[in-house]
PDB file of C-alpha atoms in Angstrom:
ATOM      1  CA  GLN P 244     101.302 187.310  46.917  1.00  0.00           C
ATOM      2  CA  ARG P 245     100.095 185.053  49.744  1.00  0.00           C
ATOM      3  CA  GLN P 246      99.126 182.215  47.378  1.00  0.00           C
ATOM      4  CA  MET P 247     102.567 182.339  45.781  1.00  0.00           C
ATOM      5  CA  CYS P 248     104.211 182.040  49.195  1.00  0.00           C
ATOM      6  CA  ILE P 249     102.085 178.996  50.085  1.00  0.00           C
ATOM      7  CA  ARG P 250     102.818 177.394  46.697  1.00  0.00           C
ATOM      8  CA  ASP P 251     106.547 177.981  47.218  1.00  0.00           C
ATOM      9  CA  ARG P 252     106.412 176.324  50.638  1.00  0.00           C
ATOM     10  CA  ILE P 253     104.556 173.324  49.249  1.00  0.00           C
ATOM     11  CA  THR P 254     107.042 173.013  46.385  1.00  0.00           C
ATOM     12  CA  THR P 255     109.967 173.268  48.775  1.00  0.00           C
ATOM     13  CA  SER P 256     108.418 170.646  51.051  1.00  0.00           C
ATOM     14  CA  LEU P 257     107.886 168.265  48.139  1.00  0.00           C
ATOM     15  CA  VAL P 258     111.434 168.737  46.855  1.00  0.00           C
ATOM     16  CA  VAL P 259     112.949 168.185  50.309  1.00  0.00           C
ATOM     17  CA  SER P 260     110.734 165.123  50.881  1.00  0.00           C
ATOM     18  CA  GLY P 261     111.780 163.735  47.500  1.00  0.00           C
ATOM     19  CA  LEU P 262     115.462 164.247  48.281  1.00  0.00           C
ATOM     20  CA  VAL P 263     115.117 162.558  51.667  1.00  0.00           C
ATOM     21  CA  MET P 264     113.291 159.621  50.090  1.00  0.00           C
ATOM     22  CA  PHE P 265     115.944 159.387  47.347  1.00  0.00           C
ATOM     23  CA  TYR P 266     118.709 159.346  49.965  1.00  0.00           C
ATOM     24  CA  LYS P 267     116.943 156.702  52.068  1.00  0.00           C
ATOM     25  CA  ILE P 268     116.361 154.386  49.113  1.00  0.00           C
ATOM     26  CA  PHE P 269     119.686 154.728  47.303  1.00  0.00           C
ATOM     27  CA  VAL P 270     122.143 155.416  50.138  1.00  0.00           C
ATOM     28  CA  GLY P 271     120.603 155.041  53.611  1.00  0.00           C
ATOM     29  CA  ASN P 272     119.312 151.500  53.158  1.00  0.00           C
ATOM     30  CA  ILE P 273     122.670 150.405  51.731  1.00  0.00           C
ATOM     31  CA  ILE P 274     124.605 151.859  54.669  1.00  0.00           C
ATOM     32  CA  GLN P 275     122.094 150.342  57.100  1.00  0.00           C
ATOM     33  CA  ASN P 276     122.693 146.935  55.530  1.00  0.00           C
ATOM     34  CA  GLY P 277     126.451 147.390  55.878  1.00  0.00           C
ATOM     35  CA  CYS P 278     126.058 148.409  59.519  1.00  0.00           C
ATOM     36  CA  MET P 279     123.984 145.292  60.185  1.00  0.00           C
ATOM     37  CA  GLY P 280     126.801 143.254  58.642  1.00  0.00           C
ATOM     38  CA  TYR P 281     129.330 145.030  60.852  1.00  0.00           C
ATOM     39  CA  LEU P 282     127.312 144.451  63.999  1.00  0.00           C
ATOM     40  CA  THR P 283     126.538 140.837  63.085  1.00  0.00           C
ATOM     41  CA  LYS P 284     130.233 140.135  62.575  1.00  0.00           C
ATOM     42  CA  SER P 285     131.060 141.807  65.883  1.00  0.00           C
ATOM     43  CA  VAL P 286     128.577 139.500  67.626  1.00  0.00           C
ATOM     44  CA  HIS P 287     130.418 136.531  66.102  1.00  0.00           C
ATOM     45  CA  ASP P 288     133.794 137.915  67.321  1.00  0.00           C
ATOM     46  CA  GLU P 289     135.108 138.416  63.791  1.00  0.00           C
ATOM     47  CA  ASN P 290     136.639 141.855  64.548  1.00  0.00           C
ATOM     48  CA  PRO P 291     135.188 143.717  61.561  1.00  0.00           C
ATOM     49  CA  THR P 292     136.741 146.931  60.300  1.00  0.00           C
ATOM     50  CA  VAL P 293     134.900 150.233  60.028  1.00  0.00           C
ATOM     51  CA  GLY P 294     134.873 149.732  56.260  1.00  0.00           C
ATOM     52  CA  GLU P 295     132.445 146.870  56.818  1.00  0.00           C
ATOM     53  CA  ALA P 296     129.752 149.483  57.458  1.00  0.00           C
ATOM     54  CA  PHE P 297     129.958 150.321  53.752  1.00  0.00           C
ATOM     55  CA  SER P 298     130.000 146.708  52.556  1.00  0.00           C
ATOM     56  CA  GLY P 299     126.451 147.057  51.247  1.00  0.00           C
ATOM     57  CA  PHE P 300     127.900 148.992  48.326  1.00  0.00           C
ATOM     58  CA  LYS P 301     129.810 145.862  47.203  1.00  0.00           C
ATOM     59  CA  ASN P 302     126.489 144.209  46.337  1.00  0.00           C
ATOM     60  CA  TYR P 303     124.689 147.454  45.628  1.00  0.00           C
ATOM     61  CA  SER P 304     122.098 146.141  43.178  1.00  0.00           C
ATOM     62  CA  THR P 305     121.005 143.156  45.271  1.00  0.00           C
ATOM     63  CA  VAL P 306     120.858 145.140  48.502  1.00  0.00           C
ATOM     64  CA  LEU P 307     119.026 147.977  46.739  1.00  0.00           C
ATOM     65  CA  SER P 308     116.451 145.631  45.192  1.00  0.00           C
ATOM     66  CA  THR P 309     115.888 143.828  48.489  1.00  0.00           C
ATOM     67  CA  THR P 310     115.435 146.938  50.615  1.00  0.00           C
ATOM     68  CA  PHE P 311     113.346 148.633  47.920  1.00  0.00           C
ATOM     69  CA  LEU P 312     111.005 145.627  47.673  1.00  0.00           C
ATOM     70  CA  ARG P 313     110.768 145.383  51.465  1.00  0.00           C
ATOM     71  CA  ASP P 314     109.872 149.070  51.772  1.00  0.00           C
ATOM     72  CA  LEU P 315     107.449 148.864  48.852  1.00  0.00           C
ATOM     73  CA  TYR P 316     105.656 145.861  50.360  1.00  0.00           C
ATOM     74  CA  ILE P 317     105.372 147.618  53.730  1.00  0.00           C
ATOM     75  CA  PHE P 318     104.035 150.747  52.013  1.00  0.00           C
ATOM     76  CA  LEU P 319     101.456 148.769  50.041  1.00  0.00           C
ATOM     77  CA  TRP P 320     100.320 146.881  53.148  1.00  0.00           C
ATOM     78  CA  SER P 321     100.040 150.220  54.957  1.00  0.00           C
ATOM     79  CA  LEU P 322      97.587 151.444  52.315  1.00  0.00           C
ATOM     80  CA  LEU P 323      95.084 148.850  53.545  1.00  0.00           C
ATOM     81  CA  PHE P 324      95.214 150.351  57.003  1.00  0.00           C
ATOM     82  CA  VAL P 325      97.927 151.177  59.479  1.00  0.00           C
ATOM     83  CA  ILE P 326      97.815 147.878  61.383  1.00  0.00           C
ATOM     84  CA  PRO P 327      98.631 145.584  58.402  1.00  0.00           C
ATOM     85  CA  GLY P 328     101.592 147.816  57.603  1.00  0.00           C
ATOM     86  CA  ILE P 329     102.891 147.530  61.153  1.00  0.00           C
ATOM     87  CA  VAL P 330     102.449 143.752  61.164  1.00  0.00           C
ATOM     88  CA  LYS P 331     104.276 143.414  57.845  1.00  0.00           C
ATOM     89  CA  SER P 332     107.080 145.684  59.021  1.00  0.00           C
ATOM     90  CA  TYR P 333     107.695 143.147  61.783  1.00  0.00           C
ATOM     91  CA  SER P 334     107.421 140.307  59.247  1.00  0.00           C
ATOM     92  CA  TYR P 335     110.162 141.898  57.165  1.00  0.00           C
ATOM     93  CA  SER P 336     112.271 143.116  60.098  1.00  0.00           C
ATOM     94  CA  MET P 337     114.937 140.429  59.682  1.00  0.00           C
ATOM     95  CA  VAL P 338     115.657 141.192  56.016  1.00  0.00           C
ATOM     96  CA  ASP P 339     118.694 143.378  56.750  1.00  0.00           C
ATOM     97  CA  PHE P 340     120.256 140.720  58.984  1.00  0.00           C
ATOM     98  CA  ILE P 341     119.586 137.943  56.477  1.00  0.00           C
ATOM     99  CA  LYS P 342     120.991 140.027  53.638  1.00  0.00           C
ATOM    100  CA  ALA P 343     124.049 141.013  55.709  1.00  0.00           C
ATOM    101  CA  GLU P 344     124.859 137.357  56.351  1.00  0.00           C
ATOM    102  CA  ASN P 345     124.158 136.233  52.784  1.00  0.00           C
ATOM    103  CA  PRO P 346     124.631 139.166  50.385  1.00  0.00           C
ATOM    104  CA  SER P 347     124.048 137.076  47.252  1.00  0.00           C
ATOM    105  CA  LEU P 348     120.613 135.887  48.400  1.00  0.00           C
ATOM    106  CA  PRO P 349     117.867 137.021  45.974  1.00  0.00           C
ATOM    107  CA  ALA P 350     115.547 139.769  47.209  1.00  0.00           C
ATOM    108  CA  ASN P 351     112.329 137.749  47.307  1.00  0.00           C
ATOM    109  CA  LYS P 352     114.091 134.856  49.056  1.00  0.00           C
ATOM    110  CA  ALA P 353     115.409 137.162  51.822  1.00  0.00           C
ATOM    111  CA  ILE P 354     111.952 138.674  52.295  1.00  0.00           C
ATOM    112  CA  GLU P 355     110.311 135.243  52.346  1.00  0.00           C
ATOM    113  CA  MET P 356     112.816 133.947  54.896  1.00  0.00           C
ATOM    114  CA  SER P 357     112.208 136.950  57.119  1.00  0.00           C
ATOM    115  CA  LYS P 358     108.480 136.160  57.022  1.00  0.00           C
ATOM    116  CA  ILE P 359     109.175 132.533  57.966  1.00  0.00           C
ATOM    117  CA  MET P 360     111.620 133.453  60.737  1.00  0.00           C
ATOM    118  CA  THR P 361     109.273 135.974  62.356  1.00  0.00           C
ATOM    119  CA  ASP P 362     106.211 133.743  62.173  1.00  0.00           C
ATOM    120  CA  GLY P 363     105.029 133.528  65.770  1.00  0.00           C
ATOM    121  CA  TYR P 364     107.507 136.181  66.966  1.00  0.00           C
ATOM    122  CA  LYS P 365     105.923 139.424  65.695  1.00  0.00           C
ATOM    123  CA  GLY P 366     104.219 140.076  69.034  1.00  0.00           C
ATOM    124  CA  ASN P 367     107.485 139.543  70.889  1.00  0.00           C
ATOM    125  CA  LEU P 368     109.254 141.925  68.505  1.00  0.00           C
ATOM    126  CA  PHE P 369     106.523 144.507  69.135  1.00  0.00           C
ATOM    127  CA  TYR P 370     106.944 144.165  72.910  1.00  0.00           C
ATOM    128  CA  LEU P 371     110.705 144.410  72.489  1.00  0.00           C
ATOM    129  CA  ASP P 372     110.243 147.711  70.658  1.00  0.00           C
ATOM    130  CA  LEU P 373     107.844 148.892  73.372  1.00  0.00           C
ATOM    131  CA  SER P 374     110.547 148.227  75.959  1.00  0.00           C
ATOM    132  CA  PHE P 375     112.623 150.997  74.371  1.00  0.00           C
ATOM    133  CA  ILE P 376     109.940 153.686  74.718  1.00  0.00           C
ATOM    134  CA  GLY P 377     111.602 155.153  77.797  1.00  0.00           C
ATOM    135  CA  TRP P 378     114.945 155.372  76.021  1.00  0.00           C
ATOM    136  CA  ASN P 379     113.306 156.969  72.983  1.00  0.00           C
ATOM    137  CA  LEU P 380     111.550 159.558  75.136  1.00  0.00           C
ATOM    138  CA  LEU P 381     114.811 160.345  76.883  1.00  0.00           C
ATOM    139  CA  CYS P 382     116.446 160.686  73.479  1.00  0.00           C
ATOM    140  CA  ALA P 383     113.688 163.071  72.358  1.00  0.00           C
ATOM    141  CA  LEU P 384     114.119 165.167  75.505  1.00  0.00           C
ATOM    142  CA  THR P 385     117.811 165.629  74.645  1.00  0.00           C
ATOM    143  CA  LEU P 386     116.906 166.579  71.039  1.00  0.00           C
ATOM    144  CA  GLY P 387     118.434 163.387  69.708  1.00  0.00           C
ATOM    145  CA  ILE P 388     121.827 163.710  71.356  1.00  0.00           C
ATOM    146  CA  LEU P 389     121.446 160.395  73.189  1.00  0.00           C
ATOM    147  CA  THR P 390     120.937 158.596  69.863  1.00  0.00           C
ATOM    148  CA  ILE P 391     124.707 158.090  69.805  1.00  0.00           C
ATOM    149  CA  TRP P 392     124.416 155.811  72.842  1.00  0.00           C
ATOM    150  CA  ILE P 393     120.914 154.415  72.442  1.00  0.00           C
ATOM    151  CA  ALA P 394     120.975 153.325  68.773  1.00  0.00           C
ATOM    152  CA  PRO P 395     123.852 150.825  69.169  1.00  0.00           C
ATOM    153  CA  TYR P 396     122.146 149.356  72.238  1.00  0.00           C
ATOM    154  CA  VAL P 397     118.883 148.881  70.329  1.00  0.00           C
ATOM    155  CA  GLN P 398     120.682 147.439  67.302  1.00  0.00           C
ATOM    156  CA  GLN P 399     122.667 144.962  69.392  1.00  0.00           C
ATOM    157  CA  THR P 400     119.430 143.881  71.057  1.00  0.00           C
ATOM    158  CA  ASP P 401     117.852 143.370  67.634  1.00  0.00           C
ATOM    159  CA  ILE P 402     120.844 141.313  66.502  1.00  0.00           C
ATOM    160  CA  GLY P 403     120.606 139.186  69.632  1.00  0.00           C
ATOM    161  CA  TYR P 404     116.931 138.595  68.917  1.00  0.00           C
ATOM    162  CA  PHE P 405     117.740 137.730  65.292  1.00  0.00           C
ATOM    163  CA  GLU P 406     120.281 135.148  66.463  1.00  0.00           C
ATOM    164  CA  ALA P 407     117.731 133.683  68.893  1.00  0.00           C
ATOM    165  CA  ILE P 408     115.017 133.463  66.221  1.00  0.00           C
ATOM    166  CA  LYS P 409     117.498 131.967  63.780  1.00  0.00           C
ATOM    167  CA  GLN P 410     118.405 129.212  66.223  1.00  0.00           C
ATOM    168  CA  ALA P 411     114.817 128.609  67.301  1.00  0.00           C
ATOM    169  CA  SER P 412     113.609 128.306  63.713  1.00  0.00           C
ATOM    170  CA  GLY P 413     116.518 126.063  62.732  1.00  0.00           C
ATOM    171  CA  ILE P 414     117.069 127.862  59.465  1.00  0.00           C
ATOM    172  CA  GLY P 415     119.741 130.139  58.153  1.00  0.00           C
ATOM    173  CA  GLY P 416     123.251 130.608  59.269  1.00  0.00           C
ATOM    174  CA  ARG P 417     126.333 131.583  57.397  1.00  0.00           C
ATOM    175  CA  PRO P 418     128.289 128.895  55.575  1.00  0.00           C
ATOM    176  CA  ASN P 419     131.511 129.848  57.403  1.00  0.00           C
ATOM    177  CA  ASP P 420     130.091 129.653  60.929  1.00  0.00           C
ATOM    178  CA  GLY P 421     128.829 126.095  60.852  1.00  0.00           C
ATOM    179  CA  GLY P 422     125.377 126.999  59.594  1.00  0.00           C
ATOM    180  CA  ASP P 423     124.035 125.448  56.471  1.00  0.00           C
ATOM    181  CA  GLY P 424     124.001 128.835  54.736  1.00  0.00           C
ATOM    182  CA  GLN P 425     120.657 127.948  53.254  1.00  0.00           C
ATOM    183  CA  TYR P 426     117.799 130.293  53.766  1.00  0.00           C
TER     184      TYR P 426
END
């Protein structure tokens, strides 16, 4: 009786974990890409609509392949040890912004450009994330309620950093904003 109960719990845990992973890969990453596009356009004073948050579904296959490859690469680097996975997650941290600005960019090109853009900035990105520890602890103390206010603040900060890295590296830009559009 007891072994059956433990087996049922393990099965339930595996099924729930599988469903969460399925959602993250096939829906969550796509919506995240659309939200990055929305926020990027708002930074450029383009007055995006709420529907822009779902724009990742317009280029579903390219966004899916890009985010899947990014997550797979981070996972594989994490198998070496935790530290390489963390370093690579910072290397690939600009993929969503790059893909939001240039949806037709091939997956490997977006990942490669993120690596080039973050070269020399991974430590700064790590310190930037550390600066939000207080906010994250406050969010945890309120059982996640403050996420509504904190997440947009963090995302806007990330977009500002992306814009700064983009200008400092001299690459990227959208064709319609004066950039060369070439990544």
